[in-house]
Structures are given as structure tokens and as C-alpha cells.
Amino acid sequence: MVSHASIFAHRGLSGHYPENTMAAFQAAMDSGADGIELDVQMTKDGQLVIIHDERIDRTTDGNGYVKDFTYEELNELDAGGWFASSFTGESLPTLENVFQWLVKESNRLTLNIELKNDIIHYEGMEEKVLNLIDDYQLEERIILSSFNAQSLKKVRELHPTISIGYLIAGIRTDALAVAEDIGADAIHCQEDFALSNYGKKALEAGFPLRVYTVNRYEAKADLVAAGVEVIMTDYPEQFK
Ligand code: G3P
Ligand code: MG
């Protein structure tokens, strides 16, 4: 009987810091979170940049699609002021910036990299992410996830052992079959799936459930009782 779930900071400690910035990641580490979830998109010049949306409008002072800018151009933008004026000056990190930070800090944080390639197909994203993981020898600490099953299949073809979480929204009755087809190691789902019969079947079939985005502390007990492995939250300091 599982009586404990690991806590991952969703987009960093995004409840109190601008999501997907180094400030949010540092705060997540300081909170004692077990892991960090972040989102990766790709720039015009093929750089892996940490930002949730395909567009830069919501979380920076710029306008347009990530794919239409070079990283040098995106690096000029402010990615903190939209959240609170005290965070003005935060920038959009690259995945490599995060890896550099991760290896220099003495911590054992797990990093869940969500490949945001389900709306825009970023050619070559999978290879770039895997090569970078290899360069920094971070395989043991990384989970790759995506809503795009084809992309995850490609990841599995390219890398037989990297940890893969198949990401679903709501109750997907085919989730277990797709996860098996991908060769995934886990299913990343919402509370409704985790607490459903489908979630139970997935667990019985050996797929750990990692649940997003849980911001109501009261939900924790039921999820832990259901046997979920990870709870992803914007408020990891409350869940630890
Ligand atoms: O990876 C879990 C969760 O982040 C997926 O949804 O939209 O917050 O990236 P979203
Ligand atoms: Mg995400």
C-alpha cells in the first residue's frame, strides 16, 4: 500500500513565481519539492526554450510565436513582469540553462520535461532534447512527457531506456493501450483519470500515475490512497 506521493513543482513554483523561469525553479528547489515539471518549445534557430505557450504573449512583454524568433531575440524579453513587477527582468531560460543549474546544485531533483510539440510540430525536437540529456549525463534524473504519442514513440525508438510519461487530459479510455504502444513507463493524468477505474487498471498493469495539476490540498489524501506516484502542483510548499 503506497502511503506517500512525490511532489513535483508544476512549471516551477508557479503559484508564487512567474512560471517556467529560473526564479520559479530555484524556489521549487528551496521548497523541498522532489521534482520540477517544465515545458519546452523550439525557436526559429532550433534552440530549446522553456515556455508553456506556443506564443510569447501571455508570459512575456513580446508578441508572436516562439517559432518565429531566434533565441537571441527571445532572450531580450521580460518574462517576469507580467506576473508581478518585482519579477521584472526574469528571462526565458533555455533547457541547457536549466541543466547547467541542475548539475551545479547539490540536489536530487527529478526534472519532468514536457515536450510541447502537440500543437506545433517542432522538427528534430526529440533528438535535440535527448542529445542535451546525454551531454549533461542526466538520464537518471529526467522524465520526458508529451500529449503527442507519435513524438513519444520517436523518443522511445531513439532511446530505449529514457523514462517516458504519456500525458493525457481527462478520462482517456485508450490511455493504457497507447502507453503500452509507446513503450511509456508511466501515465501523466488529471485527478479524474487517477481516481477512475481506468486509472486503477493502468496501475494494475504497472503504469505509475503522475497527476497534474493538483492545487487543492484536500485532494491529496484520495490521490495517495489511490496509489499515485507523483502529485504536480503550483504550490509544492503546501504539499510537502
Ligand atoms: O505536464 C503536466 C502538465 O503541465 C500538462 O499541462 O498545460 O500545464 O502543460 P500544461
Ligand atoms: Mg506542462
XYZ file of C-alpha atoms and ligand atoms in Angstrom:
251
model
C 0.000 0.000 0.000
C 1.519 3.317 -1.069
C 1.260 5.935 1.655
C 3.285 8.685 0.093
C 3.494 10.586 -3.182
C 6.399 12.609 -4.538
C 5.698 16.288 -5.087
C 6.673 17.996 -8.341
C 6.547 21.764 -8.783
C 4.421 22.471 -11.862
C 6.232 24.965 -14.150
C 8.449 25.568 -11.112
C 6.920 27.085 -8.005
C 4.421 28.821 -10.279
C 1.911 29.693 -7.565
C 4.196 32.431 -6.285
C 6.750 32.985 -9.072
C 6.485 33.562 -12.818
C 6.098 30.102 -14.349
C 8.979 28.425 -16.187
C 11.639 30.921 -15.042
C 14.833 30.290 -13.105
C 13.276 32.143 -10.152
C 10.413 29.635 -10.131
C 12.819 26.691 -10.408
C 15.076 27.926 -7.608
C 12.040 28.496 -5.378
C 10.832 24.980 -6.194
C 14.180 23.550 -5.137
C 14.162 25.631 -1.958
C 10.636 24.404 -1.141
C 11.880 20.828 -0.866
C 9.953 19.624 -3.926
C 11.037 16.230 -5.242
C 10.864 17.325 -8.842
C 10.118 20.102 -11.298
C 7.874 19.973 -14.348
C 8.638 22.424 -17.160
C 7.554 22.982 -20.766
C 9.812 23.114 -23.822
C 9.166 24.809 -27.170
C 11.630 25.463 -30.003
C 12.868 28.722 -31.522
C 13.405 29.646 -35.170
C 17.098 28.800 -34.771
C 16.405 25.435 -33.161
C 17.040 26.373 -29.526
C 15.075 24.571 -26.806
C 13.394 27.270 -24.747
C 11.353 26.922 -21.571
C 7.888 28.398 -22.066
C 4.412 26.902 -21.808
C 2.521 28.546 -24.668
C 3.315 28.388 -28.374
C 3.042 32.176 -28.296
C 5.039 34.555 -26.134
C 2.172 36.983 -25.485
C 0.857 35.737 -22.125
C 4.120 35.344 -20.226
C 6.451 37.926 -21.786
C 6.298 41.516 -22.983
C 6.500 40.377 -26.620
C 4.004 39.186 -29.234
C 4.028 36.290 -31.670
C 5.042 32.653 -31.919
C 8.140 31.209 -30.254
C 8.979 29.516 -33.587
C 9.272 32.886 -35.358
C 12.059 34.255 -33.114
C 15.690 33.357 -32.584
C 16.699 32.669 -29.011
C 18.802 35.819 -29.039
C 15.650 37.815 -29.773
C 13.609 35.994 -27.105
C 16.349 36.490 -24.559
C 15.715 40.257 -24.737
C 12.151 39.819 -23.476
C 10.936 40.241 -19.941
C 9.340 37.032 -18.656
C 8.579 38.115 -15.100
C 6.828 41.492 -15.097
C 3.510 40.025 -16.303
C 3.331 38.089 -13.002
C 4.413 40.851 -10.619
C 6.540 43.954 -11.108
C 9.069 42.625 -8.578
C 9.983 39.895 -11.091
C 10.718 42.278 -13.959
C 13.992 41.230 -15.558
C 13.421 37.473 -15.452
C 14.226 35.955 -18.822
C 13.178 32.871 -20.764
C 15.646 30.093 -19.888
C 16.905 27.541 -22.372
C 16.787 23.876 -21.451
C 20.578 23.999 -21.304
C 20.436 26.843 -18.732
C 18.276 24.587 -16.557
C 20.633 21.623 -16.969
C 23.628 23.804 -16.046
C 21.807 24.905 -12.904
C 20.671 21.382 -12.070
C 24.129 19.829 -12.221
C 25.792 22.558 -10.187
C 23.271 22.465 -7.342
C 23.725 19.645 -4.855
C 20.257 18.212 -5.071
C 18.480 15.139 -6.371
C 15.575 16.846 -8.058
C 13.866 14.977 -10.863
C 13.150 17.020 -13.976
C 9.985 16.312 -15.950
C 10.466 17.863 -19.373
C 7.179 18.248 -21.210
C 7.763 18.368 -24.963
C 5.235 20.934 -26.192
C 5.014 19.536 -29.679
C 1.352 18.605 -29.806
C 0.102 21.868 -31.324
C 3.147 22.831 -33.391
C 5.312 20.005 -34.665
C 8.913 21.015 -33.997
C 11.071 19.002 -36.373
C 14.019 17.412 -34.596
C 12.984 18.402 -31.076
C 13.245 14.846 -29.744
C 16.841 14.388 -30.958
C 17.899 17.764 -29.572
C 16.450 17.060 -26.127
C 17.975 13.572 -25.979
C 21.389 14.829 -27.104
C 21.382 17.503 -24.424
C 20.411 14.967 -21.748
C 23.294 12.839 -22.946
C 25.744 15.774 -22.926
C 24.916 16.503 -19.273
C 24.585 12.821 -18.302
C 21.203 13.471 -16.760
C 19.304 10.417 -17.960
C 18.682 9.074 -14.454
C 17.042 12.303 -13.351
C 14.816 13.032 -16.358
C 11.265 12.116 -17.297
C 10.108 13.100 -20.791
C 6.392 13.598 -21.317
C 4.107 14.831 -24.073
C 0.494 14.845 -25.205
C 1.886 13.802 -28.609
C 2.045 9.993 -28.663
C 3.886 9.937 -32.011
C 6.626 12.120 -30.576
C 6.982 9.810 -27.571
C 7.173 6.797 -29.879
C 10.024 8.532 -31.635
C 11.721 9.207 -28.292
C 11.429 5.514 -27.433
C 12.869 4.484 -30.822
C 15.787 6.849 -30.328
C 16.367 5.925 -26.695
C 15.390 2.536 -25.241
C 15.752 3.435 -21.561
C 14.853 7.099 -21.015
C 11.840 7.466 -18.726
C 8.677 8.387 -20.656
C 5.344 9.570 -19.278
C 2.373 9.542 -21.632
C 0.405 12.710 -20.958
C -3.375 12.704 -21.197
C -6.165 15.124 -20.370
C -9.384 13.911 -18.790
C -10.570 10.316 -18.941
C -8.960 8.708 -21.979
C -10.280 5.181 -22.303
C -7.419 4.225 -24.637
C -4.669 5.588 -22.375
C -3.343 2.217 -21.275
C -3.244 0.845 -24.834
C -1.438 3.941 -26.134
C 1.027 3.954 -23.231
C 1.835 0.304 -23.966
C 2.216 1.027 -27.676
C 4.649 3.891 -26.966
C 6.678 1.835 -24.532
C 5.985 4.501 -21.893
C 6.877 3.978 -18.239
C 4.027 5.967 -16.682
C 0.840 7.880 -17.400
C 0.632 11.588 -16.564
C -3.019 12.374 -15.989
C -5.528 14.539 -14.178
C -7.336 13.701 -10.947
C -10.444 12.344 -12.677
C -8.476 9.667 -14.531
C -6.348 8.801 -11.500
C -9.440 8.168 -9.384
C -11.333 6.278 -12.109
C -11.429 2.606 -12.967
C -9.175 3.350 -15.939
C -6.574 4.752 -13.594
C -6.856 1.663 -11.419
C -6.398 -0.603 -14.444
C -3.341 1.362 -15.540
C -1.824 0.978 -12.075
C -2.571 -2.740 -12.073
C -0.868 -3.010 -15.461
C 2.255 -1.480 -13.918
C 1.981 2.138 -15.054
C 2.609 4.613 -12.226
C 0.249 7.600 -12.304
C 1.628 11.134 -12.037
C -1.158 13.625 -11.556
C -1.387 17.278 -12.666
C -2.280 19.974 -11.673
C -3.385 19.486 -8.091
C -3.734 22.770 -6.230
C -6.363 21.773 -3.659
C -4.536 20.299 -0.702
C -7.683 18.362 0.291
C -7.307 16.270 -2.885
C -4.013 14.804 -1.691
C -5.352 12.099 0.627
C -7.570 10.480 -2.023
C -4.773 10.531 -4.586
C -2.283 8.997 -2.181
C -4.861 6.369 -1.207
C -5.390 5.607 -4.911
C -1.661 4.923 -5.141
C -0.455 7.785 -7.343
C 3.305 8.160 -7.542
C 3.603 11.903 -8.150
C 1.453 14.957 -7.478
C 2.290 18.000 -9.620
C 1.254 21.282 -8.082
C 1.814 25.023 -8.389
C 2.156 25.088 -4.558
C 4.708 22.398 -3.656
C 5.489 24.149 -0.355
C 1.935 23.343 0.808
C 2.056 19.711 -0.280
C 5.439 18.798 1.235
O 2.876 18.015 -17.584
C 1.684 18.206 -16.891
C 1.003 19.481 -17.270
O 1.931 20.515 -17.272
C 0.337 19.398 -18.605
O -0.439 20.528 -18.894
O -0.854 22.694 -19.944
O 0.115 22.619 -17.668
O 1.485 21.961 -19.626
P 0.108 22.004 -19.030
Mg 3.307 21.225 -18.700
